[in-house]
Amino acid sequence: MLNEVFRSGEFQKDFCVHPYLIIDLSSRNVVALIVTPEGRTMPCVLKRHGMTSRYFSADIFLDPKKSQKGDEWLDELNAVISENESDMFLRDGRLGWLRPYEMSAAEMIMPVRHPLYALSSHGITEEREERSAFTDMSSAFLAFLLYPVVTSVREMNFHPHELNVVVAGPAYLSRLAEGILYKVLKRMAFRRVVILNHAAALAMHFLRLPSVQKIGVLNMDENCLHVTRMEVVRDDEDVNVAHVSTRSVKELGWGAVRNEIAEAFYRDGLLLNRDEQVQVDMALSGLFGGMFSTNIPPDPGLRMTYRLLAEKLGGELGESLSYEASVNLMRATDELGLNDADFFVTSGSFFMSGGFENLMLNAVGKYQPARVQRILAMERTAYGIAEMLKWIGERQSRRITVQHNYSVRIASEQDSSIELVPTEVILPLKTGKKSLSVKQILGLDAEPGMERDLLVVDILWGNNLIPRYNTSLCTLSYDVTADDIRDDNMLELTFDLKGTSGGLRGEVTAALGGRKPKPPRKLHFPKSSDMTVLSGL
């Protein structure tokens, strides 16, 4: 999508006339900024119940009492989905969907998975009616999530139809998720919608530092701390920003760190039970701007504060996290070749805590430049995009190429992914209208005691060793027996790939052993992972 928006000098002309809305959609928070043609940066502020925040929680909760009303609830949902106006959620309470600041402590609620991440999950049903219902529901949840941004924009005296939008999302955003996000924002009347991934957005902070070439990015989600290697190569006013590779550290994700904090609080007598992670989670979310209460039950006078967190990080908790960082974070850094990186940059909720941020940066032996350190960790991704917009808008000769070194991969049984079509084979396809065919043969083994099973093959797109952090291109399935695998113990995959002006296209043909190949399956490459050229020419 960026390819289309910034082609042939449209960016330069567009930026001189129309402001840009930047939205950072992380797994836990939403941050939004407006950048005007004059170069002013204006944070979008959420005002609710006497509180204001420049970022708000991405959490959505469901009141089960309303969702259990059956047909009546479904009628309300269908009415919301069919509405076209951008203020479709002004009538609160119709569906029982709640934001953190709308809940009372006594309510029995259920969390809803972030719609973008749900849409990027592997194994989404291919059955037409079920898929349609799932995408409609996800679209409505996404609109509900973004509605506070629209409200803030209007309170700042802007209207969506005069704003272009740049969205920062996860690197593994699927083609389906991209399409739904695009439709929701266009339905809200925004002019144009473009997408960058978080790591590429953070690398834009270094456009004005000509000596910087290799950057390490630390970004946390619910399950992992993601370590990404970014490279910046300059040729006068022509800059190439490459997303080289990513490793994900499970031991330092939000959930793992939260559990360590809960254990430390229990050890110090601040929690009655070891397994009160939910209360700690909500208190941390409140501390980091989610508009939850920061109270930590059972003591009504105890609140989660930066001072309390820093105190715990200075003790056993800090020693435990330092050990995890020295072992697992350093292993990821070594594998990525980031020991000689010029700088590291951090982004996300937990890095709002200076103590936690220092623990991670000390483990890798690096620091952030002062110009980045001064920006709140929650806002660094959005401000990276703002810096990109300002930098490229200053001179007509400036050009940025964003390159994603992704490969076609397959999920293995050891929660790992294996490269099938390497990056160096795919990159030439992105620079011209070329095509190629690649054949791979994989060995199969029957599980002990297996009689009949469903053989599922996930074809992935990305550069992460953990399968779920790559985009799913398609899923193949075979109903097989142990004898089938013993007799035909190989799977032959043939990839036919082509570079076009509209991005990568391709299909895969699969054959089990000597059987007749199945009909070719289309590979759904996300457009945001195409080679992107931003130019003021």
XYZ file of C-alpha atoms in Angstrom:
537
model
C 0.000 0.000 0.000
C 2.878 2.379 0.727
C 4.119 1.685 -2.799
C 0.909 3.140 -4.197
C 0.660 6.142 -1.875
C 4.183 7.487 -2.277
C 4.764 6.761 -5.968
C 5.829 9.502 -8.396
C 6.070 12.409 -6.003
C 2.587 12.022 -4.568
C 3.982 12.077 -1.043
C 5.675 15.454 -1.465
C 2.542 17.026 -2.934
C 0.218 15.299 -0.461
C 2.231 16.167 2.634
C 2.215 19.860 1.686
C -1.583 19.857 1.764
C -2.889 17.144 4.100
C -1.862 16.206 7.667
C -1.043 12.614 8.595
C -2.525 10.567 11.418
C -0.079 8.005 12.826
C -1.533 5.042 14.742
C 0.646 2.542 16.616
C -1.370 -0.648 17.108
C 0.686 -2.741 19.508
C -0.666 -5.813 21.263
C -1.401 -3.904 24.484
C -1.754 -0.190 23.721
C -2.835 2.277 21.052
C -0.922 5.516 20.462
C -1.916 8.151 17.909
C -0.286 11.382 16.675
C -1.096 13.954 14.013
C 1.739 15.482 11.962
C 0.750 18.687 10.153
C 2.241 19.955 6.864
C 4.043 22.619 8.926
C 5.878 19.862 10.827
C 3.967 20.138 14.122
C 3.420 16.897 16.061
C 0.160 16.753 18.001
C -0.547 13.764 20.290
C -4.121 12.429 20.315
C -5.425 12.520 23.900
C -8.103 10.280 25.385
C -10.274 11.950 28.046
C -12.497 9.775 30.209
C -13.875 10.059 33.762
C -11.616 12.972 34.684
C -8.478 11.208 33.372
C -6.427 12.040 30.304
C -3.897 9.831 28.559
C -1.788 10.085 25.393
C -2.084 6.315 24.960
C -4.793 3.878 25.888
C -5.233 0.167 26.399
C -5.911 -2.106 23.415
C -7.824 -4.437 25.754
C -11.462 -5.166 24.948
C -13.732 -7.033 27.349
C -17.044 -8.778 26.873
C -19.950 -8.768 29.312
C -21.121 -12.420 29.117
C -24.589 -11.534 30.421
C -25.340 -9.577 27.231
C -23.628 -11.979 24.836
C -25.746 -14.832 26.226
C -28.978 -13.221 25.009
C -28.723 -15.254 21.804
C -30.656 -13.957 18.825
C -31.206 -10.511 20.350
C -27.434 -10.000 20.793
C -26.721 -11.283 17.269
C -29.283 -8.837 15.854
C -27.492 -5.983 17.618
C -24.131 -7.196 16.287
C -25.437 -7.403 12.718
C -26.867 -3.889 13.075
C -23.471 -2.535 14.154
C -21.636 -4.344 11.330
C -24.067 -2.976 8.749
C -23.739 0.653 9.900
C -21.640 2.900 7.688
C -21.139 5.993 9.827
C -17.809 6.422 11.560
C -19.461 7.055 14.966
C -21.019 3.580 14.983
C -20.262 3.022 18.686
C -21.814 6.151 20.158
C -24.655 4.034 21.549
C -22.723 2.278 24.322
C -24.040 -0.870 25.903
C -25.719 -2.447 22.889
C -23.277 -5.336 22.688
C -21.740 -5.461 26.146
C -18.259 -4.600 24.813
C -16.226 -2.738 27.393
C -12.983 -0.800 27.563
C -10.908 -0.896 30.776
C -12.161 2.482 32.023
C -15.798 1.376 31.511
C -15.615 -1.616 33.857
C -16.537 -1.895 37.508
C -14.620 -4.217 39.823
C -17.713 -6.354 40.428
C -18.339 -7.159 36.764
C -17.743 -10.654 35.451
C -15.951 -9.993 32.181
C -14.120 -11.941 29.493
C -11.116 -10.547 27.569
C -11.297 -10.454 23.775
C -8.205 -11.175 21.729
C -6.766 -8.186 19.854
C -8.561 -8.278 16.444
C -5.425 -7.640 14.335
C -3.552 -10.462 16.025
C -6.561 -12.785 15.795
C -6.840 -12.061 12.064
C -3.145 -12.909 11.673
C -3.462 -16.260 13.468
C -2.568 -19.473 11.671
C -5.239 -21.991 10.713
C -8.158 -19.595 10.210
C -11.089 -21.578 8.844
C -11.463 -21.809 5.068
C -15.210 -22.566 5.327
C -16.911 -19.584 3.697
C -19.727 -18.859 6.179
C -17.566 -19.346 9.284
C -14.755 -17.229 7.799
C -17.221 -14.486 6.893
C -18.665 -14.445 10.427
C -15.156 -14.347 11.920
C -13.989 -11.458 9.720
C -17.215 -9.496 10.353
C -16.794 -9.877 14.106
C -13.087 -8.935 13.942
C -13.920 -5.908 11.798
C -16.444 -4.717 14.383
C -13.975 -5.252 17.253
C -11.296 -3.319 15.323
C -13.673 -0.412 14.735
C -14.538 -0.456 18.450
C -10.809 -0.386 19.303
C -10.111 2.564 16.977
C -13.173 4.645 17.861
C -11.396 6.615 20.665
C -8.807 7.718 18.073
C -11.575 9.079 15.834
C -13.106 10.858 18.834
C -9.770 12.473 19.716
C -9.179 13.541 16.105
C -12.525 15.341 16.045
C -11.865 16.989 19.416
C -8.661 18.383 17.854
C -10.817 19.976 15.111
C -9.734 17.603 12.358
C -12.028 15.459 10.250
C -11.046 11.977 9.043
C -11.585 12.905 5.365
C -8.669 15.391 5.516
C -6.216 12.944 7.118
C -3.964 10.303 5.579
C -3.144 7.434 7.948
C 0.112 5.550 8.584
C -0.350 2.499 10.820
C 2.411 0.626 12.668
C 1.579 -3.043 13.171
C 3.303 -6.366 13.875
C 5.749 -7.788 11.326
C 3.568 -10.881 10.891
C 0.398 -8.987 9.910
C -1.506 -11.189 7.460
C -3.004 -10.184 4.127
C -6.458 -10.753 5.666
C -5.672 -8.475 8.658
C -4.299 -5.782 6.324
C -7.456 -5.864 4.235
C -9.779 -5.626 7.254
C -7.735 -2.778 8.783
C -7.785 -0.909 5.474
C -11.561 -1.328 5.097
C -12.305 -0.225 8.672
C -10.221 2.961 8.359
C -11.636 3.785 4.929
C -15.123 3.207 6.328
C -14.297 5.797 8.969
C -13.676 8.213 6.061
C -9.878 8.564 6.263
C -8.219 9.505 2.957
C -5.403 6.989 2.481
C -4.108 4.140 4.604
C -0.545 2.816 4.620
C 1.167 0.229 6.849
C 4.682 -0.183 8.315
C 5.873 -2.745 10.850
C 7.046 -1.677 14.305
C 10.748 -2.376 13.802
C 10.933 -0.399 10.538
C 9.105 2.506 12.207
C 11.591 2.550 15.101
C 14.570 2.513 12.725
C 13.348 5.845 11.282
C 14.662 7.605 14.410
C 18.162 7.233 12.941
C 17.617 8.971 9.590
C 19.444 12.081 10.860
C 22.418 10.118 12.248
C 24.542 9.419 9.131
C 27.103 7.243 10.934
C 24.489 4.701 12.132
C 24.300 1.520 10.035
C 23.253 -1.369 12.309
C 20.429 -1.050 14.867
C 18.983 -3.461 17.408
C 15.266 -3.092 18.190
C 13.677 -4.422 21.399
C 9.879 -4.615 21.287
C 7.683 -6.605 23.675
C 4.294 -8.253 23.221
C 2.209 -10.585 25.408
C 4.356 -13.659 24.826
C 7.864 -12.572 23.813
C 10.505 -9.876 23.750
C 11.318 -9.456 20.045
C 14.896 -8.619 19.081
C 15.206 -7.324 15.510
C 18.241 -6.457 13.443
C 17.716 -3.400 11.235
C 20.305 -2.021 8.817
C 20.447 1.475 7.334
C 22.496 2.065 4.182
C 22.839 5.601 2.787
C 23.746 6.906 -0.637
C 23.526 10.668 -0.295
C 19.755 11.368 -0.015
C 18.804 7.768 -0.880
C 18.338 5.595 2.260
C 17.721 1.838 2.387
C 16.196 0.523 5.640
C 16.348 -3.289 5.803
C 14.462 -5.524 8.239
C 17.109 -8.276 8.350
C 15.961 -10.823 10.932
C 14.171 -11.290 14.252
C 14.553 -13.552 17.282
C 11.868 -13.807 19.960
C 12.694 -14.426 23.629
C 9.791 -16.154 25.413
C 11.362 -15.734 28.865
C 11.084 -11.921 28.637
C 7.596 -11.391 27.206
C 4.927 -9.396 29.069
C 3.370 -12.521 30.613
C 6.699 -13.916 31.844
C 7.826 -10.586 33.360
C 4.411 -10.019 34.943
C 4.610 -13.464 36.569
C 8.070 -12.640 37.933
C 6.671 -9.412 39.424
C 3.711 -11.268 40.952
C 6.136 -13.806 42.487
C 8.236 -10.971 43.946
C 5.130 -9.340 45.458
C 4.022 -12.667 46.946
C 7.497 -13.256 48.358
C 7.366 -9.839 50.071
C 3.873 -10.431 51.484
C 2.075 -7.994 49.153
C -0.075 -10.749 47.602
C -1.955 -13.470 49.491
C -1.685 -16.004 46.656
C 1.016 -16.807 44.141
C -1.422 -17.001 41.249
C -2.921 -13.497 41.405
C -1.329 -12.501 38.096
C -4.593 -10.979 36.808
C -4.580 -8.299 39.528
C -0.903 -7.542 38.883
C -1.540 -7.459 35.128
C -4.343 -4.907 35.488
C -2.324 -2.780 37.924
C 0.641 -2.736 35.509
C -1.671 -1.830 32.628
C -3.052 1.020 34.729
C 0.459 2.221 35.531
C 1.469 2.161 31.852
C -1.528 4.207 30.715
C -4.288 1.664 30.206
C -6.768 3.485 32.493
C -7.173 0.447 34.726
C -7.029 0.973 38.455
C -3.474 0.632 39.788
C -4.734 -0.923 43.039
C -3.155 -4.246 44.040
C -5.608 -6.363 46.082
C -6.064 -7.283 48.871
C -4.605 -4.071 50.399
C -6.818 -1.172 49.184
C -4.021 1.272 50.020
C -1.401 -0.482 47.879
C -0.957 0.846 44.360
C 1.379 -0.058 41.543
C 3.762 2.873 41.090
C 7.007 3.426 39.214
C 8.716 3.855 42.570
C 7.415 0.490 43.864
C 8.410 -1.220 40.614
C 11.886 0.334 40.719
C 12.278 -0.847 44.321
C 11.461 -4.438 43.345
C 13.718 -4.289 40.276
C 16.553 -3.274 42.577
C 16.258 -6.557 44.490
C 15.736 -10.252 43.726
C 13.337 -9.465 40.884
C 16.021 -7.457 39.089
C 18.590 -10.214 39.626
C 16.219 -12.813 38.144
C 15.421 -10.682 35.078
C 19.105 -9.815 34.630
C 19.939 -13.512 34.541
C 17.250 -14.197 31.913
C 18.543 -11.269 29.859
C 22.187 -12.315 30.181
C 21.352 -15.822 28.934
C 18.398 -15.603 26.526
C 18.593 -12.008 25.314
C 22.340 -12.301 24.719
C 21.823 -15.550 22.798
C 19.364 -13.781 20.485
C 21.757 -10.840 20.092
C 24.626 -13.181 19.191
C 22.520 -15.074 16.622
C 21.518 -11.798 14.975
C 25.075 -10.436 14.884
C 24.113 -7.376 16.947
C 27.121 -7.343 19.271
C 28.623 -4.541 17.174
C 25.326 -2.641 16.675
C 25.653 1.152 16.759
C 22.599 1.603 18.968
C 19.622 -0.244 20.403
C 16.135 1.257 20.579
C 13.335 0.065 22.875
C 9.574 0.422 22.619
C 6.553 -0.789 24.556
C 4.860 -0.761 27.931
C 7.484 -2.300 30.208
C 10.197 -0.020 28.854
C 8.283 2.869 30.467
C 10.015 1.592 33.598
C 13.542 2.995 33.524
C 14.722 0.165 35.761
C 13.520 -2.546 33.364
C 14.835 -0.686 30.322
C 18.273 -0.311 31.934
C 18.359 -4.033 32.785
C 17.776 -4.965 29.138
C 20.194 -2.401 27.678
C 22.888 -3.296 30.206
C 22.530 -6.957 29.213
C 23.344 -6.143 25.568
C 25.949 -3.538 26.522
C 24.348 -0.786 24.416
C 22.433 2.443 24.889
C 19.927 4.625 23.058
C 20.799 8.060 21.612
C 19.557 10.967 23.731
C 17.084 12.083 21.027
C 15.304 8.706 21.336
C 15.689 8.345 25.111
C 13.812 11.616 25.654
C 10.673 10.175 24.009
C 8.373 8.073 26.196
C 8.912 4.380 25.397
C 5.211 3.909 24.613
C 5.355 6.651 21.960
C 8.660 5.844 20.245
C 7.152 3.838 17.389
C 4.689 6.604 16.489
C 7.358 9.310 16.775
C 9.658 7.244 14.542
C 7.048 7.469 11.774
C 6.619 11.197 12.481
C 10.382 11.635 12.045
C 10.196 9.753 8.724
C 7.379 11.984 7.440
C 9.236 15.160 8.390
C 12.603 13.986 7.024
C 11.337 12.938 3.623
C 9.119 16.025 3.339
C 12.033 18.444 3.767
C 13.665 17.837 0.352
C 12.311 16.633 -2.944
C 15.427 14.538 -3.625
C 15.037 12.327 -0.543
C 14.023 8.701 -0.897
C 13.600 5.811 1.580
C 13.402 2.167 0.554
C 12.069 -0.217 3.216
C 13.242 -3.753 2.516
C 11.961 -6.849 4.327
C 14.388 -9.789 4.228
C 11.653 -12.392 4.506
C 11.686 -15.976 3.269
C 9.104 -18.695 2.622
C 9.174 -21.059 5.581
C 7.402 -24.090 7.030
C 6.377 -24.777 10.634
C 8.074 -27.790 12.220
C 6.851 -29.894 15.140
C 9.464 -28.418 17.513
C 7.763 -24.966 17.571
C 10.299 -23.761 15.050
C 10.224 -22.668 11.410
C 12.455 -23.925 8.595
C 13.429 -21.848 5.572
C 12.309 -23.284 2.219
C 12.820 -20.373 -0.217
C 15.603 -18.081 1.077
C 15.641 -14.290 1.138
C 18.380 -13.940 -1.475
C 16.207 -15.848 -3.971
C 13.118 -13.724 -3.264
C 14.635 -10.209 -3.150
C 15.269 -10.017 -6.942
C 11.545 -10.647 -7.489
C 10.736 -7.445 -5.609
C 12.875 -5.273 -7.878
C 11.365 -6.332 -11.212
C 8.740 -8.414 -12.980
C 10.520 -11.745 -12.683
C 9.345 -15.250 -11.860
C 10.891 -18.446 -10.534
C 10.011 -21.989 -9.517
C 11.513 -23.706 -6.476
C 11.024 -27.364 -5.526
C 11.583 -28.713 -2.001
C 11.266 -32.320 -0.770
C 10.578 -32.893 2.938
C 10.904 -36.191 4.800
C 8.021 -37.419 6.962
C 7.977 -39.643 10.052
C 4.970 -41.418 11.582
C 4.344 -40.732 15.274
C 4.751 -43.769 17.594
C 1.412 -45.581 17.886
C -0.157 -43.463 15.155
C -2.928 -45.095 13.098
C -4.641 -42.184 11.332
C -3.980 -38.481 11.607
C -4.407 -35.143 9.844
C -1.103 -33.967 8.392
C -1.157 -30.150 8.530
C 1.495 -28.100 6.729
C 1.687 -24.354 7.468
C 3.434 -22.352 4.724
C 4.832 -19.206 6.373
C 6.343 -15.849 5.387
C 8.827 -13.996 7.596
C 12.221 -14.227 9.291
C 11.370 -15.482 12.777
C 12.276 -18.950 14.092
C 9.009 -19.167 16.079
C 6.195 -20.106 13.635
C 3.408 -17.911 15.059
C 5.522 -14.776 14.553
C 5.542 -15.322 10.804
C 2.637 -14.650 8.445
C 0.618 -17.669 7.337
C 0.533 -17.819 3.520
C -1.655 -20.947 3.352
C -2.343 -24.219 5.183
C -2.239 -27.637 3.492
C -3.810 -30.743 5.019
C -3.773 -34.476 4.292
C -5.730 -37.269 5.974
C -3.024 -39.952 6.312
C -2.312 -43.250 8.065
C 0.989 -44.521 9.414
C 1.230 -46.854 6.395
C 0.790 -43.872 4.044
C 3.772 -42.124 5.584
C 5.905 -45.277 5.648
C 5.130 -45.970 1.980
C 5.278 -42.350 0.766
C 7.601 -40.768 3.311
C 8.162 -37.488 1.517
C 6.228 -34.319 0.770
C 7.111 -32.515 -2.442
C 6.382 -28.757 -2.522
C 6.743 -26.677 -5.676
C 6.640 -22.890 -5.276
C 5.884 -20.711 -8.312
C 6.627 -17.081 -7.393
C 6.384 -13.882 -9.408
C 7.222 -10.240 -8.829
C 4.594 -7.822 -10.176
C 3.921 -4.099 -9.931
C 1.280 -4.954 -7.328
C 3.715 -6.965 -5.167
C 4.645 -10.605 -4.783
C 2.327 -13.262 -6.155
C 2.628 -17.030 -5.955
C 1.172 -20.466 -5.483
C 2.297 -23.806 -4.073
C 1.655 -27.285 -5.438
C 1.971 -30.194 -2.996
C 2.257 -33.923 -3.595
C 2.556 -36.630 -0.929
C 5.074 -39.241 -2.091
C 4.115 -40.657 -5.475
C 0.496 -39.478 -5.271
C -1.155 -37.151 -7.727
C -0.424 -33.503 -6.773
C -3.196 -31.495 -5.191
C -4.483 -28.446 -7.132
C -2.202 -25.394 -6.658
C -2.949 -23.210 -3.632
C -2.615 -19.438 -3.747
C -0.048 -17.830 -1.416
C -1.447 -14.701 0.271
C 1.557 -12.361 0.582
C 0.797 -9.252 2.693
C 1.387 -5.996 0.793
C 3.118 -4.318 3.747
C 6.053 -6.750 3.363
C 6.708 -5.709 -0.251
C 9.757 -3.560 -0.968
C 8.515 -0.046 -0.189
C 9.787 3.146 -1.830
C 8.957 6.499 -0.221
C 10.058 9.369 -2.395
C 9.710 13.122 -2.619
C 10.775 13.206 -6.282
